[in-house]
Short mmCIF file of C-alpha atoms and ligand atoms in Angstrom, two decimals:
data_model
loop_
_atom_site.label_atom_id
_atom_site.label_comp_id
_atom_site.label_asym_id
_atom_site.label_seq_id
_atom_site.Cartn_x
_atom_site.Cartn_y
_atom_site.Cartn_z
CA UNK F 1 -87.49 -37.49 -101.14
CA UNK F 2 -83.92 -36.68 -100.24
CA UNK F 3 -83.49 -36.11 -96.54
CA UNK F 4 -80.39 -34.37 -95.28
CA UNK F 5 -79.00 -34.94 -91.84
CA UNK F 6 -79.31 -31.23 -91.09
CA UNK F 7 -82.99 -31.37 -91.99
CA UNK F 8 -83.43 -34.35 -89.71
CA UNK F 9 -81.61 -32.87 -86.76
CA UNK F 10 -81.85 -29.10 -86.95
CA UNK F 11 -84.77 -27.91 -89.07
CA UNK F 12 -87.59 -29.75 -87.43
CA UNK F 13 -89.74 -28.54 -84.60
CA UNK F 14 -90.81 -30.82 -81.80
CA UNK F 15 -94.54 -31.36 -81.73
CA UNK F 16 -94.85 -34.17 -79.21
CA UNK F 17 -96.20 -31.70 -76.69
CA UNK F 18 -98.72 -30.49 -79.25
CA UNK F 19 -101.95 -32.39 -78.60
CA UNK F 20 -102.79 -32.43 -82.32
CA UNK F 21 -99.74 -34.58 -82.98
CA UNK F 22 -100.54 -37.31 -80.51
CA UNK F 23 -104.10 -36.77 -79.37
CA UNK F 24 -106.14 -39.95 -78.87
CA UNK F 25 -103.28 -42.16 -79.93
CA UNK F 26 -103.52 -45.47 -78.10
CA UNK F 27 -100.10 -46.94 -77.66
CA UNK F 28 -99.04 -50.32 -76.24
CA UNK F 29 -95.52 -51.05 -75.04
CA UNK F 30 -93.81 -54.35 -74.20
CA UNK F 31 -90.40 -55.75 -73.49
CA UNK F 32 -88.55 -58.77 -72.19
CA UNK F 33 -86.17 -58.65 -69.22
CA UNK F 34 -83.39 -57.15 -71.36
CA UNK F 35 -85.63 -54.27 -72.38
CA UNK F 36 -87.43 -53.85 -69.08
CA UNK F 37 -85.48 -50.86 -67.73
CA UNK F 38 -85.78 -49.00 -71.01
CA UNK F 39 -89.48 -49.85 -71.28
CA UNK F 40 -90.11 -48.35 -67.87
CA UNK F 41 -88.18 -45.20 -68.81
CA UNK F 42 -89.94 -44.82 -72.18
CA UNK F 43 -93.31 -45.43 -70.54
CA UNK F 44 -92.66 -42.63 -68.05
CA UNK F 45 -91.50 -40.37 -70.87
CA UNK F 46 -94.77 -40.95 -72.75
CA UNK F 47 -97.04 -40.68 -69.73
CA UNK F 48 -95.37 -37.39 -68.77
CA UNK F 49 -96.40 -36.10 -72.21
CA UNK F 50 -100.00 -37.15 -71.79
CA UNK F 51 -99.90 -40.14 -74.10
CA UNK F 52 -102.22 -43.05 -73.31
CA UNK F 53 -99.85 -46.00 -72.79
CA UNK F 54 -100.78 -49.60 -71.98
CA UNK F 55 -98.01 -51.77 -70.57
CA UNK F 56 -98.06 -55.36 -71.81
CA UNK F 57 -95.14 -56.37 -69.53
CA UNK F 58 -92.60 -57.73 -68.71
CA UNK F 59 -92.94 -56.69 -65.11
CA UNK F 60 -89.35 -57.12 -63.92
CA UNK F 61 -85.84 -58.03 -65.00
CA UNK F 62 -86.49 -61.72 -64.31
CA UNK F 63 -85.74 -63.76 -67.41
CA UNK F 64 -88.70 -64.23 -69.75
CA UNK F 65 -89.21 -65.10 -73.43
CA UNK F 66 -89.29 -62.03 -75.66
CA UNK F 67 -91.63 -63.92 -77.95
CA UNK F 68 -94.47 -63.86 -75.41
CA UNK F 69 -94.42 -60.07 -75.15
CA UNK F 70 -93.81 -59.50 -78.84
CA UNK F 71 -96.87 -61.62 -79.59
CA UNK F 72 -99.01 -59.73 -77.06
CA UNK F 73 -98.20 -56.33 -78.52
CA UNK F 74 -98.24 -57.36 -82.17
CA UNK F 75 -101.62 -59.07 -81.78
CA UNK F 76 -103.14 -55.89 -80.37
CA UNK F 77 -101.86 -53.89 -83.31
CA UNK F 78 -102.84 -56.54 -85.86
CA UNK F 79 -106.39 -56.74 -84.49
CA UNK F 80 -106.75 -52.97 -84.41
CA UNK F 81 -107.10 -52.39 -80.68
CA UNK F 82 -104.05 -50.14 -80.62
CA UNK F 83 -102.71 -47.78 -83.24
CA UNK F 84 -99.04 -47.94 -82.31
CA UNK F 85 -96.74 -50.22 -80.35
CA UNK F 86 -93.22 -50.14 -78.97
CA UNK F 87 -91.21 -53.29 -78.32
CA UNK F 88 -87.85 -53.51 -76.59
CA UNK F 89 -85.58 -56.50 -76.12
CA UNK F 90 -81.79 -56.76 -75.92
CA UNK F 91 -81.03 -56.22 -79.59
CA UNK F 92 -84.54 -55.65 -80.93
CA UNK F 93 -83.99 -58.49 -83.38
CA UNK F 94 -86.16 -61.15 -81.76
CA UNK F 95 -89.00 -58.70 -81.13
CA UNK F 96 -88.99 -57.49 -84.72
CA UNK F 97 -88.94 -61.05 -86.06
CA UNK F 98 -91.95 -62.13 -84.04
CA UNK F 99 -93.95 -58.92 -84.50
CA UNK F 100 -93.64 -58.96 -88.28
CA UNK F 101 -95.33 -62.35 -88.47
CA UNK F 102 -98.66 -60.66 -87.71
CA UNK F 103 -100.77 -59.41 -90.58
CA UNK F 104 -100.93 -55.64 -90.74
CA UNK F 105 -97.93 -55.21 -88.47
CA UNK F 106 -95.05 -53.15 -89.81
CA UNK F 107 -92.45 -53.38 -87.08
CA UNK F 108 -89.30 -51.34 -87.62
CA UNK F 109 -86.13 -52.17 -85.74
CA UNK F 110 -84.58 -48.71 -85.72
CA UNK F 111 -81.90 -47.63 -83.30
CA UNK F 112 -80.94 -44.46 -85.18
CA UNK F 113 -82.82 -41.32 -86.11
CA UNK F 114 -82.63 -41.67 -89.87
CA UNK F 115 -84.09 -45.19 -89.80
CA UNK F 116 -86.84 -44.08 -87.43
CA UNK F 117 -87.87 -41.19 -89.68
CA UNK F 118 -87.79 -43.25 -92.85
CA UNK F 119 -89.70 -46.07 -91.17
CA UNK F 120 -92.56 -43.63 -90.77
CA UNK F 121 -92.27 -41.69 -94.03
CA UNK F 122 -91.86 -44.67 -96.35
CA UNK F 123 -92.92 -47.75 -94.38
CA UNK F 124 -95.70 -46.40 -92.16
CA UNK F 125 -94.24 -48.39 -89.27
CA UNK F 126 -96.80 -49.12 -86.59
CA UNK F 127 -94.41 -50.77 -84.14
CA UNK F 128 -91.07 -49.26 -83.18
CA UNK F 129 -88.56 -51.84 -81.98
CA UNK F 130 -85.56 -50.76 -79.92
CA UNK F 131 -82.50 -52.60 -78.66
CA UNK F 132 -82.30 -51.98 -74.94
CA UNK F 133 -78.71 -53.20 -74.83
CA UNK F 134 -77.64 -51.06 -77.80
CA UNK F 135 -78.78 -47.53 -77.06
CA UNK F 136 -79.15 -45.24 -74.07
CA UNK F 137 -82.33 -43.78 -72.65
CA UNK F 138 -81.85 -40.27 -74.02
CA UNK F 139 -81.52 -41.57 -77.57
CA UNK F 140 -84.50 -43.87 -77.02
CA UNK F 141 -86.64 -40.89 -75.94
CA UNK F 142 -85.60 -38.93 -79.03
CA UNK F 143 -86.33 -41.86 -81.34
CA UNK F 144 -89.76 -42.39 -79.79
CA UNK F 145 -90.60 -38.68 -79.97
CA UNK F 146 -89.63 -38.43 -83.63
CA UNK F 147 -91.36 -41.69 -84.48
CA UNK F 148 -94.62 -40.39 -83.03
CA UNK F 149 -94.37 -37.09 -84.86
CA UNK F 150 -93.33 -38.21 -88.32
CA UNK F 151 -96.16 -38.74 -90.82
CA UNK F 152 -96.40 -41.41 -93.53
CA UNK F 153 -95.93 -39.95 -96.99
CA UNK F 154 -98.40 -42.28 -98.71
CA UNK F 155 -98.39 -42.08 -102.51
CA UNK F 156 -96.15 -44.67 -104.13
CA UNK F 157 -95.26 -46.06 -100.71
CA UNK F 158 -98.84 -47.11 -100.04
CA UNK F 159 -98.89 -49.48 -103.01
CA UNK F 160 -95.62 -51.01 -101.89
CA UNK F 161 -96.99 -51.65 -98.42
CA UNK F 162 -100.14 -53.23 -99.84
CA UNK F 163 -97.97 -55.83 -101.57
CA UNK F 164 -96.92 -57.06 -98.12
CA UNK F 165 -100.41 -58.32 -97.39
CA UNK F 166 -100.24 -61.42 -99.57
C1 RB5 S 1 -82.31 -62.01 -74.18
O1 RB5 S 1 -81.13 -62.47 -73.63
C2 RB5 S 1 -82.12 -61.65 -75.63
O2 RB5 S 1 -81.91 -62.78 -76.39
C3 RB5 S 1 -83.33 -60.87 -76.14
O3 RB5 S 1 -83.52 -59.75 -75.35
C4 RB5 S 1 -83.25 -60.34 -77.56
O4 RB5 S 1 -82.08 -59.63 -77.76
C5 RB5 S 1 -83.54 -61.32 -78.61
O5 RB5 S 1 -83.55 -61.02 -79.81
#
């Protein structure tokens, strides 16, 4: 499917406030120290919209290992206790590396709108990874909102995803 920028930005309606779009979705969020401030902001953004969010830490800006929090969140997704996860570190690189080691996890490092949309449509991403040192809060909110709203297209993409589970 060809997706134009105008379609992405101007012809879509926000449905995050529509309970049918996000009802019953259990979401877990985690960060390291570099992503802590953005995690707190994104968590508030989600809670304000009635989304059930579990915070896996970190709990402050004191230095921690991103791996510990990436593992916590990715394990929950991999074992089916949560449907979606969000991970935030400085660049998003370390978090995406660790999360994608877990079976069934499809973590997408996506700091722009096009990547976020395609990560849902084609890759059925179940973890969104953001770089807390790369983007601002307003963009992060938009990316999270769109990520939650965008459906997976299935079809030929499903078979491609199944090949990841080797
Ligand atoms: C922490 O300094 C930084 O390395 C971490 O947040 C992340 O960017 C790693 O990939």
